[in-house]
PDB file of C-alpha atoms and ligand atoms in Angstrom:
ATOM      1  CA  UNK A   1     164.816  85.523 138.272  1.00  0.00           C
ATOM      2  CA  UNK A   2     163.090  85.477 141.529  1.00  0.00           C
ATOM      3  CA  UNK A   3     164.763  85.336 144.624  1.00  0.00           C
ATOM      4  CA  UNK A   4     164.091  85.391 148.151  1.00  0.00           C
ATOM      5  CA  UNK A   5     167.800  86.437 150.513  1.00  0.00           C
ATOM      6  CA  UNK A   6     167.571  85.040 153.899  1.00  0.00           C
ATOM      7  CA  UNK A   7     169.738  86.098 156.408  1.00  0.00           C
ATOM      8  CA  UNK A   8     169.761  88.504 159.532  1.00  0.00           C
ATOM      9  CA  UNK A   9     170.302  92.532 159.992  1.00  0.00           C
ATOM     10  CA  UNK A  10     173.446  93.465 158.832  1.00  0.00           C
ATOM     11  CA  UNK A  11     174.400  89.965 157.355  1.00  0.00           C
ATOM     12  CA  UNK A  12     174.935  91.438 153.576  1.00  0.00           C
ATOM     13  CA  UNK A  13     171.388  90.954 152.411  1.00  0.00           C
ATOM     14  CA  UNK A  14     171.213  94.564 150.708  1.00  0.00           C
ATOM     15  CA  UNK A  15     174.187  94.552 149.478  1.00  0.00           C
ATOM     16  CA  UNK A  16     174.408  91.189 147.521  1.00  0.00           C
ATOM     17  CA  UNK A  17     170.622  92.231 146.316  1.00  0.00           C
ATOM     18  CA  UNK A  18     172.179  95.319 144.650  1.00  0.00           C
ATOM     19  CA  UNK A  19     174.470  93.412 142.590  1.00  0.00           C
ATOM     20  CA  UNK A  20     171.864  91.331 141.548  1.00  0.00           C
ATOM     21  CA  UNK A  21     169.733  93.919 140.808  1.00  0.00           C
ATOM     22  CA  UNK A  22     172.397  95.198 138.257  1.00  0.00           C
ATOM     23  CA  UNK A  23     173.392  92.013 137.095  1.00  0.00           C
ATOM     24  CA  UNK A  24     169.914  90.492 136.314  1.00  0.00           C
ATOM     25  CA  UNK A  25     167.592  93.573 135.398  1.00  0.00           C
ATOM     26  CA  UNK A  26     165.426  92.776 138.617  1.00  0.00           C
ATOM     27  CA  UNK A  27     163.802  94.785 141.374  1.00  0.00           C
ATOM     28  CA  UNK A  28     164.846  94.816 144.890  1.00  0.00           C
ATOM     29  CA  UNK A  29     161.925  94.974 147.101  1.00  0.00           C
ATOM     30  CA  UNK A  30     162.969  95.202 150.795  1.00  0.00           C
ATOM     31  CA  UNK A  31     159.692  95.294 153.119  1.00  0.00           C
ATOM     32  CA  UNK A  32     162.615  97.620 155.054  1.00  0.00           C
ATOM     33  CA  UNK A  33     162.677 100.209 152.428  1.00  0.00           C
ATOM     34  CA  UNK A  34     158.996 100.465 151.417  1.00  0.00           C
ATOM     35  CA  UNK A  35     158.215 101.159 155.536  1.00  0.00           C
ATOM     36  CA  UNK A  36     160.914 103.150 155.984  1.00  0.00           C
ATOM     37  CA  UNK A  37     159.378 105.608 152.892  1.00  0.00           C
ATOM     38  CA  UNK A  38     155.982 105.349 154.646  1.00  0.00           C
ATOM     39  CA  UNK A  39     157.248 106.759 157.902  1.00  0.00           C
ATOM     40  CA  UNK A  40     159.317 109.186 156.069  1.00  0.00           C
ATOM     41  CA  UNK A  41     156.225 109.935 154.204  1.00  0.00           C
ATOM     42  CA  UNK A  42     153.723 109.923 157.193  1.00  0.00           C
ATOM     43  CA  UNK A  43     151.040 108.062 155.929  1.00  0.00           C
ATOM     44  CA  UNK A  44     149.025 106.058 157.649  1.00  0.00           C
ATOM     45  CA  UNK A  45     150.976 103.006 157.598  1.00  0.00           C
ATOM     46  CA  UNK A  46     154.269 104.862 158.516  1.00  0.00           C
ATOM     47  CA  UNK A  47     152.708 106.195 161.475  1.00  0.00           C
ATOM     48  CA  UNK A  48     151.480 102.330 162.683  1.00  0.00           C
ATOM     49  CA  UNK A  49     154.955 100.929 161.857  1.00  0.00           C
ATOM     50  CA  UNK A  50     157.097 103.996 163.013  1.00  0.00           C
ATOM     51  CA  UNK A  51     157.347 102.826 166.765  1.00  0.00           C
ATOM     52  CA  UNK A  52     157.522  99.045 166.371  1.00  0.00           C
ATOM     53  CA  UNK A  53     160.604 100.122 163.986  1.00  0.00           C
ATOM     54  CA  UNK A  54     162.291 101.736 166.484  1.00  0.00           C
ATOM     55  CA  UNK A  55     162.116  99.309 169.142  1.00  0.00           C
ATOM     56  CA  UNK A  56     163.119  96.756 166.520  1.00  0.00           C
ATOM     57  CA  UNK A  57     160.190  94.379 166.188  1.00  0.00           C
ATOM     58  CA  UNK A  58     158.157  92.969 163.207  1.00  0.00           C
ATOM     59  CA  UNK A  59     155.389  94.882 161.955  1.00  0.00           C
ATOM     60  CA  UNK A  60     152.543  92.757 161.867  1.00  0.00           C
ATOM     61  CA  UNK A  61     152.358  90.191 158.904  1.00  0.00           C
ATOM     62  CA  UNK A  62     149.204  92.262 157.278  1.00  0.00           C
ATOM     63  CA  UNK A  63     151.042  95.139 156.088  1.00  0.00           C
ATOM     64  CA  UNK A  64     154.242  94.198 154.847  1.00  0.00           C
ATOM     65  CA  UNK A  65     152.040  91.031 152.757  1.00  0.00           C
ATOM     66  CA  UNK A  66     149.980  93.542 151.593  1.00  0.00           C
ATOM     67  CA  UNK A  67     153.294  95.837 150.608  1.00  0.00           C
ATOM     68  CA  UNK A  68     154.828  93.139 148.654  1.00  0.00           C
ATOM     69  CA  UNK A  69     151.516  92.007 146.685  1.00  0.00           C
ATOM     70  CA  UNK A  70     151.697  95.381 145.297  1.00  0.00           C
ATOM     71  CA  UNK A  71     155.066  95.066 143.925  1.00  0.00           C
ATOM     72  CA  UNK A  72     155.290  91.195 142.963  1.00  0.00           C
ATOM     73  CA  UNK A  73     153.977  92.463 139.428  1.00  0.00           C
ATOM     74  CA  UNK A  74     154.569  95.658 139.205  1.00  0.00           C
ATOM     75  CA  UNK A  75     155.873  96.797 135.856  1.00  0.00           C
ATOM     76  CA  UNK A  76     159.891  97.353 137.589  1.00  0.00           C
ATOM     77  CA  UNK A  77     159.379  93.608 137.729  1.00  0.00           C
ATOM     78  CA  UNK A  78     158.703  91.849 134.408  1.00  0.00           C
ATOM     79  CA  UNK A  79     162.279  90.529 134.772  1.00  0.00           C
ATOM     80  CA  UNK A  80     161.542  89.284 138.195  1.00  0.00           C
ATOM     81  CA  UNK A  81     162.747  90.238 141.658  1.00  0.00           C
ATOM     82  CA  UNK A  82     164.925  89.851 144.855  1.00  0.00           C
ATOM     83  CA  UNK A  83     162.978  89.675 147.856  1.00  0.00           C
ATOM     84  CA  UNK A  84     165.346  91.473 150.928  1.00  0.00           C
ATOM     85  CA  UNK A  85     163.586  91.557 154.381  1.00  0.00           C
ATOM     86  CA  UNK A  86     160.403  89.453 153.401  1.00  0.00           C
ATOM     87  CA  UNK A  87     159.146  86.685 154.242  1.00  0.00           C
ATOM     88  CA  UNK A  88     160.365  87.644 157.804  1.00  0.00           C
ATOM     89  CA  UNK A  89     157.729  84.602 159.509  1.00  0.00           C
ATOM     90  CA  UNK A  90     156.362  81.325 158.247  1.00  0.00           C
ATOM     91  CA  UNK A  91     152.996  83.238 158.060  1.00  0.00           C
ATOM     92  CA  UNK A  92     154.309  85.896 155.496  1.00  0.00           C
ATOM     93  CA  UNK A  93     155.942  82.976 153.702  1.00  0.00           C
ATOM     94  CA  UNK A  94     152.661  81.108 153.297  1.00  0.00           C
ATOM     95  CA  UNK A  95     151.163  84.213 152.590  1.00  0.00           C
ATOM     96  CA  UNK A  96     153.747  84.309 149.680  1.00  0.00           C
ATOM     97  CA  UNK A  97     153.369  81.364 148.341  1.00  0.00           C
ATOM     98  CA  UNK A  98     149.494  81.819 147.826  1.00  0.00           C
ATOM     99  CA  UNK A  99     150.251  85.226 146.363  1.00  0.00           C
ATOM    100  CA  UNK A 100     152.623  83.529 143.745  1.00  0.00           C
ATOM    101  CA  UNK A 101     150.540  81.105 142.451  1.00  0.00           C
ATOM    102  CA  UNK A 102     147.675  83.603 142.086  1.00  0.00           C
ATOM    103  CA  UNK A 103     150.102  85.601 139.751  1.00  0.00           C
ATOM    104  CA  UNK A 104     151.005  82.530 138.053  1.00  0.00           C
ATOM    105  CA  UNK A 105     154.880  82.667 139.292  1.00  0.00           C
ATOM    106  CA  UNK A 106     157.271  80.979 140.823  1.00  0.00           C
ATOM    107  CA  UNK A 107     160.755  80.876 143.303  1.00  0.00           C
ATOM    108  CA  UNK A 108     163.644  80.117 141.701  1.00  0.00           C
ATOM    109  CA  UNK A 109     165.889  79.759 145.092  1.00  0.00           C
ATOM    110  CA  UNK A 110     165.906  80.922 148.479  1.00  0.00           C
ATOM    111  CA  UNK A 111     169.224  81.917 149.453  1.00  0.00           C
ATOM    112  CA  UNK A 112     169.901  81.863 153.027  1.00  0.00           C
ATOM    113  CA  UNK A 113     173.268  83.815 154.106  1.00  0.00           C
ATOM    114  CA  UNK A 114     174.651  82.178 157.695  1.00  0.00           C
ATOM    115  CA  UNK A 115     175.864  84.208 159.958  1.00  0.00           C
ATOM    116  CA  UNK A 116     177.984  83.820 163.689  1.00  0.00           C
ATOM    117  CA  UNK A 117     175.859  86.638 165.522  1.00  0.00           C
ATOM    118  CA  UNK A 118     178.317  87.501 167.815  1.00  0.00           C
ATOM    119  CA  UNK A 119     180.918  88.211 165.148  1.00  0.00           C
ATOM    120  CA  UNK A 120     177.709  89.872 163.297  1.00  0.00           C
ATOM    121  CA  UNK A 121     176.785  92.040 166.391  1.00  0.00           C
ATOM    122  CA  UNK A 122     180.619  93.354 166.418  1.00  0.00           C
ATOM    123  CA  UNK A 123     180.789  94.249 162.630  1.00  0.00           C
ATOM    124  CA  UNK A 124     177.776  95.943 162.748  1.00  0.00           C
ATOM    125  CA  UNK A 125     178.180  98.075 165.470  1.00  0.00           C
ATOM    126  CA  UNK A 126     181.801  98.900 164.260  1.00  0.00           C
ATOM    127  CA  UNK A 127     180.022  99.821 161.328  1.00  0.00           C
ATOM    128  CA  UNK A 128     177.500 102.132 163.166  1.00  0.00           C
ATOM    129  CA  UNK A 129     180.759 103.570 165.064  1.00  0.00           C
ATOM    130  CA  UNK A 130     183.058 104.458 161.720  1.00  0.00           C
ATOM    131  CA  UNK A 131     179.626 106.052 160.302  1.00  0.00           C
ATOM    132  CA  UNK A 132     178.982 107.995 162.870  1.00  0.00           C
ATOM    133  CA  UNK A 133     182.955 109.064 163.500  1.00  0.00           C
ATOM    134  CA  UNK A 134     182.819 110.298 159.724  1.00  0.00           C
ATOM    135  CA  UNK A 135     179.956 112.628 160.306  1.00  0.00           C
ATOM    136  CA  UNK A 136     177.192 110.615 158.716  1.00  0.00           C
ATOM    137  CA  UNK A 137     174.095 109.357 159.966  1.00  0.00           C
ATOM    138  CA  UNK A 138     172.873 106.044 160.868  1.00  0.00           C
ATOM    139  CA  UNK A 139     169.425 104.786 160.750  1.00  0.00           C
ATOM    140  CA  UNK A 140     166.979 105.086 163.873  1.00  0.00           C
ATOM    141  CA  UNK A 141     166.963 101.710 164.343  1.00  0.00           C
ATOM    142  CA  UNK A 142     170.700 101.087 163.433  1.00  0.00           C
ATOM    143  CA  UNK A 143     171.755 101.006 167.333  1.00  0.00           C
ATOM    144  CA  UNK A 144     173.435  98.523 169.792  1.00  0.00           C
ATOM    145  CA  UNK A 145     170.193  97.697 172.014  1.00  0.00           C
ATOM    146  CA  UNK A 146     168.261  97.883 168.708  1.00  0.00           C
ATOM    147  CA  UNK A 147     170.360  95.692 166.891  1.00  0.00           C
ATOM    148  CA  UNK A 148     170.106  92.475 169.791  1.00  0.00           C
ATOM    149  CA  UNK A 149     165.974  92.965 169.824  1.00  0.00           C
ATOM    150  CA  UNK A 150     166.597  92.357 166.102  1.00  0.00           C
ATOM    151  CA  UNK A 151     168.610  89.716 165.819  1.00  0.00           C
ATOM    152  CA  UNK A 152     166.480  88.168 168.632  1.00  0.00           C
ATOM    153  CA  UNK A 153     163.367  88.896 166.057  1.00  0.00           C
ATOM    154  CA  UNK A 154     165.211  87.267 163.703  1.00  0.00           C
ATOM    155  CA  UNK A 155     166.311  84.155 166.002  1.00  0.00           C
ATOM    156  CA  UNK A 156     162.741  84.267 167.179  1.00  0.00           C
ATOM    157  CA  UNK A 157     160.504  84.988 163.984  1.00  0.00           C
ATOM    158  CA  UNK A 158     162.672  84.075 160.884  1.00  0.00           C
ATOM    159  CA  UNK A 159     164.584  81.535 161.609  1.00  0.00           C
ATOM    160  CA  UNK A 160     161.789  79.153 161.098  1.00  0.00           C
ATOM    161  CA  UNK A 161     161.085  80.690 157.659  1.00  0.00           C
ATOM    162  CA  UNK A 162     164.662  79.070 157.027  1.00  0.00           C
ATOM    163  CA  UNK A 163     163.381  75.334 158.101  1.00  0.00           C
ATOM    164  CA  UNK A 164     160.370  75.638 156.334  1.00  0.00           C
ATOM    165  CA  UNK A 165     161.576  76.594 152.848  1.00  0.00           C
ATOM    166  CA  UNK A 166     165.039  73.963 153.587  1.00  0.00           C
ATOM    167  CA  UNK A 167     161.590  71.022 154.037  1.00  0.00           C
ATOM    168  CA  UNK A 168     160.603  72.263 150.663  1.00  0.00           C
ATOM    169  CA  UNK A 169     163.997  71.329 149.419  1.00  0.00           C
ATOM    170  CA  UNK A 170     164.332  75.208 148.059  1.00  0.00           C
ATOM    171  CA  UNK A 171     166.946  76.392 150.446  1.00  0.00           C
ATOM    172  CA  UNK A 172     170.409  76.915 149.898  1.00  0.00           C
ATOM    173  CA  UNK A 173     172.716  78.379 152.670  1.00  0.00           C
ATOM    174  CA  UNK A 174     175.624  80.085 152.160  1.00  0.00           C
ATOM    175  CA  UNK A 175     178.488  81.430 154.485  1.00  0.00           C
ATOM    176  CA  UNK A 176     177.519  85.206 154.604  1.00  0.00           C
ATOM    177  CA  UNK A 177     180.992  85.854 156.821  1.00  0.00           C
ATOM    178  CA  UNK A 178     182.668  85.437 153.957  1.00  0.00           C
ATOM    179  CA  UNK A 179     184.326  88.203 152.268  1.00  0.00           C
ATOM    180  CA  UNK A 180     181.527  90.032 150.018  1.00  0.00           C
ATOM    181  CA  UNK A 181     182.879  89.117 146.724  1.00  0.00           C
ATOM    182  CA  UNK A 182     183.564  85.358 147.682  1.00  0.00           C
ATOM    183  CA  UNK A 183     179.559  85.718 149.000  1.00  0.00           C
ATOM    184  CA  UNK A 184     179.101  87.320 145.655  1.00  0.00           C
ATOM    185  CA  UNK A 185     180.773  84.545 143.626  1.00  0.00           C
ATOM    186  CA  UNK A 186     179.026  81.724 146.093  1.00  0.00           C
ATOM    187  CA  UNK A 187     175.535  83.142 145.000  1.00  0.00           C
ATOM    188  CA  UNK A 188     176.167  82.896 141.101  1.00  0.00           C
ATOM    189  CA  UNK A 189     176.891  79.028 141.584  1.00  0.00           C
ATOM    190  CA  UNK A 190     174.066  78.123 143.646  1.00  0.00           C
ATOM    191  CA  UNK A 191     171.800  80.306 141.068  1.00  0.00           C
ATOM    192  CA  UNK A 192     173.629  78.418 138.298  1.00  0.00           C
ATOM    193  CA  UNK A 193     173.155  74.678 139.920  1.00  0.00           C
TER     194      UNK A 193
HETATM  195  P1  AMP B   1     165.104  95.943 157.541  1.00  0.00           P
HETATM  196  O1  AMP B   1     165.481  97.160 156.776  1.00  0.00           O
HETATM  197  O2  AMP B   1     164.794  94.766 156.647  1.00  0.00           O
HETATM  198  O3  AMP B   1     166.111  95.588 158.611  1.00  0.00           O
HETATM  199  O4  AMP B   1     163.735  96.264 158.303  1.00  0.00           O
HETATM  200  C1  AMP B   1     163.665  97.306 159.252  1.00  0.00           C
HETATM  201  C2  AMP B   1     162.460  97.092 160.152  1.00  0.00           C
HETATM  202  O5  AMP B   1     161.260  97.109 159.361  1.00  0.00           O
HETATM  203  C3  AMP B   1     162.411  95.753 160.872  1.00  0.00           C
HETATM  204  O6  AMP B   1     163.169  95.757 162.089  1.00  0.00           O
HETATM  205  C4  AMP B   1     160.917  95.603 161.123  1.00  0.00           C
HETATM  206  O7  AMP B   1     160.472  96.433 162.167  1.00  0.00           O
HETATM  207  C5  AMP B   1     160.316  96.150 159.836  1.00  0.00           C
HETATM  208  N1  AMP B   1     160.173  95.103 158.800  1.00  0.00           N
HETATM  209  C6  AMP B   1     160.821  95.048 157.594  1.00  0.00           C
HETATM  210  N2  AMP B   1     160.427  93.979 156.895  1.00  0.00           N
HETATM  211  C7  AMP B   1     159.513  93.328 157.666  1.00  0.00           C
HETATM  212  C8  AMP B   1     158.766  92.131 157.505  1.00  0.00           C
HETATM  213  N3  AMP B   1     158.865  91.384 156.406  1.00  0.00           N
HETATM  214  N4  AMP B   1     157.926  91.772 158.521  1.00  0.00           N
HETATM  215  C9  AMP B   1     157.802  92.518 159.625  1.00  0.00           C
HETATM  216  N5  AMP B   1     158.492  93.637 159.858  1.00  0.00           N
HETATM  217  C10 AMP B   1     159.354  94.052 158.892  1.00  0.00           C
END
């Protein structure tokens, strides 16, 4: 199974990928995660993507292709993958799709969870709220100013990725308000159609 989830910050992407991850035997690789361990990590590349991070921009398209090439066929893989957080512009999406057939693979879908952003905006930051109430901690980029430059990012940047896989006929879009088992329950069918 390979998989690319669609949808913008806080829409469910992670979560949904986890299940699938569990339910498949696949990897979830999230360009999020892999530059979030670089900046914990300091290297190089953490240091170049730490700042654009925080002021919630896209790294440029270089490093997180170069990220994912690593992974596409890495040994966690042989049972394929969920792509969460890339391709985040047409470029990395191109970019993918020459990667793929290099390697000899293929998409299966492109699942594309809808959102309303201004219901998306509140249930995020109520989420940052309750986290924070209960003592924990949120990440650096998890804030209310944050959160519009990414969704903006998203409106901006990714959006098109949406259009261009839905004129390849690849796309499916789903309601990601839903509830996150009915979201859950709409992803088996349209991986079973
Ligand atoms: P995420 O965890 O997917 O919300 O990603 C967190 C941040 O990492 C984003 O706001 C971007 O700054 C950066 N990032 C993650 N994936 C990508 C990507 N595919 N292209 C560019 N920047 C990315």
């Amino acid at each position: 199974m390979r998989l690319v989830l669609l949808g913008p910050p806080g829409a469910g992407k992670g979560t949904q990928a986890q299940r699938l991850v569990a339910k498949w035997g696949v990897v979830q690789l999230s360009t999020g995660d892999m530059l979030r361990a670089a900046v914990a990590a300091g290297s190089p590349l953490g240091l170049k993507a730490k700042e654009i991070m925080d002021r919630g921009e896209l790294v440029p398209d270089q490093l997180v292709i170069e990220l994912i090439d690593a992974r596409l066929d890495g040994a966690d893989a042989v049972n394929g993958f969920i792509l969460d957080g890339f391709p985040r512009t047409v470029a990395q999406a191109e970019a993918l799709e020459a990667l793929l057939e290099a390697k000899g693979m293929r998409l299966d879908a492109v699942i594309e969870l809808v959102v309303d952003e201004a219901q998306l905006l509140k249930r995020v930051e109520n989420r940052i709220r309750e986290t924070l109430q209960a003592g924990g901690s949120v990440r650096a980029d998890d804030n209310p100013e944050t959160l519009k430059t990414r969704l903006e990012a998203y409106r901006k940047q990714t959006a098109p990725v949406s259009a261009h896989y839905a004129g390849k006929g690849t796309l499916k879009q789903l309601d990601g308000m839903a509830a996150i088992e009915k979201v859950a329950g709409a992803i088996d069918a349209a991986l079973a159609s």
